[in-house]
mmCIF file of C-alpha atoms in Angstrom:
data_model
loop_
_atom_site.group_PDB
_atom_site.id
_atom_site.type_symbol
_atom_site.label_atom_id
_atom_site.label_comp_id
_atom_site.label_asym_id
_atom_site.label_seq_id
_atom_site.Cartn_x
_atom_site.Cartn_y
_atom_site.Cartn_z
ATOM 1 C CA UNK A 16 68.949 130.596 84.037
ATOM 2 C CA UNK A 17 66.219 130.278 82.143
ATOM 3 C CA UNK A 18 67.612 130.577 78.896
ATOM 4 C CA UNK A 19 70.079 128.029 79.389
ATOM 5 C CA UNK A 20 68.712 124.917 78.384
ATOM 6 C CA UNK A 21 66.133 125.666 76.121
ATOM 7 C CA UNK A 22 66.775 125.707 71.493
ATOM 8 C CA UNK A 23 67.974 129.047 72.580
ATOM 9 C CA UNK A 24 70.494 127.954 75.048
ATOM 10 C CA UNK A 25 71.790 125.784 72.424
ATOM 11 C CA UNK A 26 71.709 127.914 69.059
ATOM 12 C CA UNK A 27 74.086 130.968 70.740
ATOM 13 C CA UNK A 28 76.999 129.094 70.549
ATOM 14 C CA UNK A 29 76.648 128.941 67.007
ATOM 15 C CA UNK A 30 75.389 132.468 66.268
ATOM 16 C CA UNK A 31 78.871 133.560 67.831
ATOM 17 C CA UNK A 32 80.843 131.292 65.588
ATOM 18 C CA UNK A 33 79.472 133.444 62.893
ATOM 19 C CA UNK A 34 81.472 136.595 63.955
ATOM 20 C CA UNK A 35 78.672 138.871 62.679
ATOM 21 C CA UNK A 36 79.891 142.294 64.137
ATOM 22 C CA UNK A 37 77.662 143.254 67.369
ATOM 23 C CA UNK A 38 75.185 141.082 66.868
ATOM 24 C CA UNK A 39 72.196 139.471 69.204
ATOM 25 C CA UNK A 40 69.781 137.191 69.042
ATOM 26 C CA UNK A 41 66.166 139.027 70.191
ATOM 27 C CA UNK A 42 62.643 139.190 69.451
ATOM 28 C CA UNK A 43 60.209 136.007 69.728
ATOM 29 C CA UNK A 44 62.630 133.332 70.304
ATOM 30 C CA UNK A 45 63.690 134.838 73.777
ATOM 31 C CA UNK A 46 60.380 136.663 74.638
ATOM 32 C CA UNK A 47 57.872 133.005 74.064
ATOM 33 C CA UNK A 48 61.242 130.802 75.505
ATOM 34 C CA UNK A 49 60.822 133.260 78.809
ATOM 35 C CA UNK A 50 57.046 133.178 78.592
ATOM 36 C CA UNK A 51 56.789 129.469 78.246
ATOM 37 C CA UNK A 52 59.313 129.136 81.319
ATOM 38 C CA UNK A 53 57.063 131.019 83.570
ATOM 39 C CA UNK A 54 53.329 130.419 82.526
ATOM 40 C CA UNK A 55 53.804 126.666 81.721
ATOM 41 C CA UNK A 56 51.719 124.618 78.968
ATOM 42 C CA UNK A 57 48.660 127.282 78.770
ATOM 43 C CA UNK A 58 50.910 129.582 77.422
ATOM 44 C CA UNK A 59 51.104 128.007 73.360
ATOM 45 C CA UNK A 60 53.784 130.777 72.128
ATOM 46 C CA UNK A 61 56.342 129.242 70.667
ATOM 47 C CA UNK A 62 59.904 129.949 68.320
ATOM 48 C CA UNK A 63 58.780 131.049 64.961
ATOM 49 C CA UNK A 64 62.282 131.762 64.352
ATOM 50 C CA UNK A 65 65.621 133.045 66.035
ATOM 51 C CA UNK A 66 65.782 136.738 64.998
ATOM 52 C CA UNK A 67 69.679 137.723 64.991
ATOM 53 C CA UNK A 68 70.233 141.865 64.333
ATOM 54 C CA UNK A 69 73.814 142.477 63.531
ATOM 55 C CA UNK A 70 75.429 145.756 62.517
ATOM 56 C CA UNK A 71 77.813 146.284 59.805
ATOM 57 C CA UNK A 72 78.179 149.754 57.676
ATOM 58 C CA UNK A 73 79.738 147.677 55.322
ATOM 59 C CA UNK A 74 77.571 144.486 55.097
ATOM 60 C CA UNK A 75 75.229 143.602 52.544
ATOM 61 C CA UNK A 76 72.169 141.126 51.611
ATOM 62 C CA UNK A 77 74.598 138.129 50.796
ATOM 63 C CA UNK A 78 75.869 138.687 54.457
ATOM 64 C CA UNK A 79 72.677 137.821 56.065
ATOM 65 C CA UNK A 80 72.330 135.006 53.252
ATOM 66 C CA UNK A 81 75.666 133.346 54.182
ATOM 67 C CA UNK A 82 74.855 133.750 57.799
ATOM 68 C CA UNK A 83 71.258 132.204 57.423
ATOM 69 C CA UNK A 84 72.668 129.522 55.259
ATOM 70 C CA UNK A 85 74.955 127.756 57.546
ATOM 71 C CA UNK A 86 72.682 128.167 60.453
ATOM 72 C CA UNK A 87 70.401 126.278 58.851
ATOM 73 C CA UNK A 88 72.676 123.467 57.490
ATOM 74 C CA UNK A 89 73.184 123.116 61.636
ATOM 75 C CA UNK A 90 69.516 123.332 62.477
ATOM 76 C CA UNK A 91 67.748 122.320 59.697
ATOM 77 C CA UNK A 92 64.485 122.343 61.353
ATOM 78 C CA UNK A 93 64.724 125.611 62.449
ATOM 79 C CA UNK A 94 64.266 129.338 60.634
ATOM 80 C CA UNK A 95 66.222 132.103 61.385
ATOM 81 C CA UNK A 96 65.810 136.122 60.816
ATOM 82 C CA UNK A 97 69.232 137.341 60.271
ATOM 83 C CA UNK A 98 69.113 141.235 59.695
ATOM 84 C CA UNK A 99 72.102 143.910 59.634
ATOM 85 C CA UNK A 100 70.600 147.103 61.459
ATOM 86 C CA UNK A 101 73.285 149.030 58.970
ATOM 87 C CA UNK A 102 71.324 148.329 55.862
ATOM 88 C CA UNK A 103 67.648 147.863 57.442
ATOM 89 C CA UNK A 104 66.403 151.466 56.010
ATOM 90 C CA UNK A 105 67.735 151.137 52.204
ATOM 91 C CA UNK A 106 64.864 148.117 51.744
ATOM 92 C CA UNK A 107 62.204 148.665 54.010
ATOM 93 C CA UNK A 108 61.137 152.056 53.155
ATOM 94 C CA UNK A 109 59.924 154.444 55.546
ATOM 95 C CA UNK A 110 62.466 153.419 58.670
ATOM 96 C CA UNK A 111 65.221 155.681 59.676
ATOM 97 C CA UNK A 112 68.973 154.456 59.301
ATOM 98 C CA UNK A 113 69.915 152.544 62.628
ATOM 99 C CA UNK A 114 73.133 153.780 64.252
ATOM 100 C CA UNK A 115 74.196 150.452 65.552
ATOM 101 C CA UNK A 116 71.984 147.086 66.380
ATOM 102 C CA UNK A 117 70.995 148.132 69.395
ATOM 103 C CA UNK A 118 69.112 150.919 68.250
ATOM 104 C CA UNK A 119 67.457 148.465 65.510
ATOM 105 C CA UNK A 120 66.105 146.354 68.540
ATOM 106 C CA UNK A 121 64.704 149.238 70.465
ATOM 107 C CA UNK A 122 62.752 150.072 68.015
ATOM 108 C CA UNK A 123 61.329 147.075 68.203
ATOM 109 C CA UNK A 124 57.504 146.951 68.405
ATOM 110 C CA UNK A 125 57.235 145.465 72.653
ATOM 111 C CA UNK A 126 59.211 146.201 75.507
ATOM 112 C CA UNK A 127 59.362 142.542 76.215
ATOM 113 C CA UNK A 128 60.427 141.946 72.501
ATOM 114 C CA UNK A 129 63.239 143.779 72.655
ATOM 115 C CA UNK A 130 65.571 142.145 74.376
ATOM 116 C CA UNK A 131 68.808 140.230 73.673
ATOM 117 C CA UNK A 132 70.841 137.696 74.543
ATOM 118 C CA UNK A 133 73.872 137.037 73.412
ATOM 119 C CA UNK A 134 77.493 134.649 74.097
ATOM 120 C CA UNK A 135 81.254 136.403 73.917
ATOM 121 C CA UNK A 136 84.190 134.533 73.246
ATOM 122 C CA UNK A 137 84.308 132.855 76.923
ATOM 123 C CA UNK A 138 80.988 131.841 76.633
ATOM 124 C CA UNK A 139 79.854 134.145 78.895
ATOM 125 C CA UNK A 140 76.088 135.776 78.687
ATOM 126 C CA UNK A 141 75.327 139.220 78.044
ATOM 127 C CA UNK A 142 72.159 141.284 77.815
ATOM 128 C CA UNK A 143 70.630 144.123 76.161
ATOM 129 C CA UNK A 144 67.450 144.596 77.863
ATOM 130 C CA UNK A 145 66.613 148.758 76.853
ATOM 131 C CA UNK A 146 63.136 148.634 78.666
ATOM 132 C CA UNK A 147 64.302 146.529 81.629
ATOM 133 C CA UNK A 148 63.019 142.763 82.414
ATOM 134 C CA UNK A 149 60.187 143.433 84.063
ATOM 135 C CA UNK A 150 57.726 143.162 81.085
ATOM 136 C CA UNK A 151 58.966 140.446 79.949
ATOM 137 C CA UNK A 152 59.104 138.551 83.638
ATOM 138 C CA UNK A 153 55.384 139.951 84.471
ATOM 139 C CA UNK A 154 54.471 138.735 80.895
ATOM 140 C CA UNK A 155 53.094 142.578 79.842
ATOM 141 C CA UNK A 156 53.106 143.503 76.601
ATOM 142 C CA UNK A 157 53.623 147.016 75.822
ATOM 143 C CA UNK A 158 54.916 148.991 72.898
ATOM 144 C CA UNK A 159 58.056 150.851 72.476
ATOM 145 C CA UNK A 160 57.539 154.534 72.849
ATOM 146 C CA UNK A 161 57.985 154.956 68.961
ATOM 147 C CA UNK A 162 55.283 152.126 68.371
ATOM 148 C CA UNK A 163 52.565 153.323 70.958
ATOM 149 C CA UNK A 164 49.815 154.286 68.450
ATOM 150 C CA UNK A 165 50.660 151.777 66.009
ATOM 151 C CA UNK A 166 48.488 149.418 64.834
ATOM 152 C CA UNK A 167 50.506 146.446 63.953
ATOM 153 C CA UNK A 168 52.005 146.468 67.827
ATOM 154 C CA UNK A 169 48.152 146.302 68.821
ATOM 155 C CA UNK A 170 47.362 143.706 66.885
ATOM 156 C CA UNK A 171 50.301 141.297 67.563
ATOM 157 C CA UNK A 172 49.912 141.958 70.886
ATOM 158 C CA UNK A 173 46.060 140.662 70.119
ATOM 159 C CA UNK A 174 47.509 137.564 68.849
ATOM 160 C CA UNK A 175 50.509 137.208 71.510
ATOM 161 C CA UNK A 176 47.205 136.798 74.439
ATOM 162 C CA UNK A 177 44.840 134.789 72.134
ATOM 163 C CA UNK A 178 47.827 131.845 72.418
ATOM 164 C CA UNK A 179 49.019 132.895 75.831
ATOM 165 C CA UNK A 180 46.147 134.194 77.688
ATOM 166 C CA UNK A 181 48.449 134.813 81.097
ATOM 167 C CA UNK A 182 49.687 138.299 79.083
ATOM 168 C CA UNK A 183 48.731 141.970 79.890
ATOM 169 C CA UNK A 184 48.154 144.300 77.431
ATOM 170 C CA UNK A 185 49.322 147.750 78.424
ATOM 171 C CA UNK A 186 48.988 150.697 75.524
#
């Protein structure tokens, strides 16, 4: 598996430790990992940060403070994103409320950004690809249907090829 072996491979582990209700990890971290794996060194995408959507009705700031905290004490070199999908619309004005954290991640701005990966208990994998694999395999960069005439998907998607010139754009 691609996945396996890579920072991502080894920071899921942890992320389940945390017991943040329905969570995954998605976005950037998983999207450049995958991109990396398949288009080699001329590909120069790399982890930003691990972005982790969780979804509590109950949850608040200090939540995702806590849960950013002690990743970091573990991978001090690293940054993480760590957002509950509950709370999402009360500070970022202008989004809907989420009804659970997979509906935060398909509303994600690509197809082949919104995926996740996360561990159960067993250690076992699981995936919640909404838009399939195949953008994200075939390196294509597309927006989610609610981000098709947005601007900022068009010009991260700009920036995604000018460091990974392999990618398709496809609006």
């Amino acid at each position: 598996m691609i996945l396996d072996a890579t920072p991502v491979g080894i920071v899921l582990p942890l992320i389940a430790q945390l017991n943040l209700p329905n969570w995954w990890l998605a976005g950037g971290a998983v999207r450049n990992t995958v991109w990396r794996a398949i288009f080699g060194e001329q590909c120069q995408l790399i982890i930003k940060d691990f972005d982790i959507a969780f979804f509590d009705e109950l949850g608040n700031r200090s939540q995702e403070l806590t849960a950013k905290a002690q990743l970091m004490t573990q991978f001090p070199h690293e940054q993480f994103d760590v957002k509950n999908q509950a709370s999402f619309a009360r500070w970022r004005s202008g989004l809907r409320p989420y009804t659970s954290a997979e509906d935060g991640i398909k509303d994600w701005l690509h197809t082949a950004t919104a995926v996740g990966v996360r561990v159960d208990a067993q250690g076992q994998w699981q995936f919640f690809t909404p838009y399939g694999l195949d953008d994200l395999f075939n390196g294509i960069i597309r927006p989610t249907p609610t981000h098709i005439n947005n601007p900022d998907a068009q010009n991260k998607a700009l920036g995604f090829m000018s460091k990974c010139p392999c990618l398709q754009l496809i609006t």
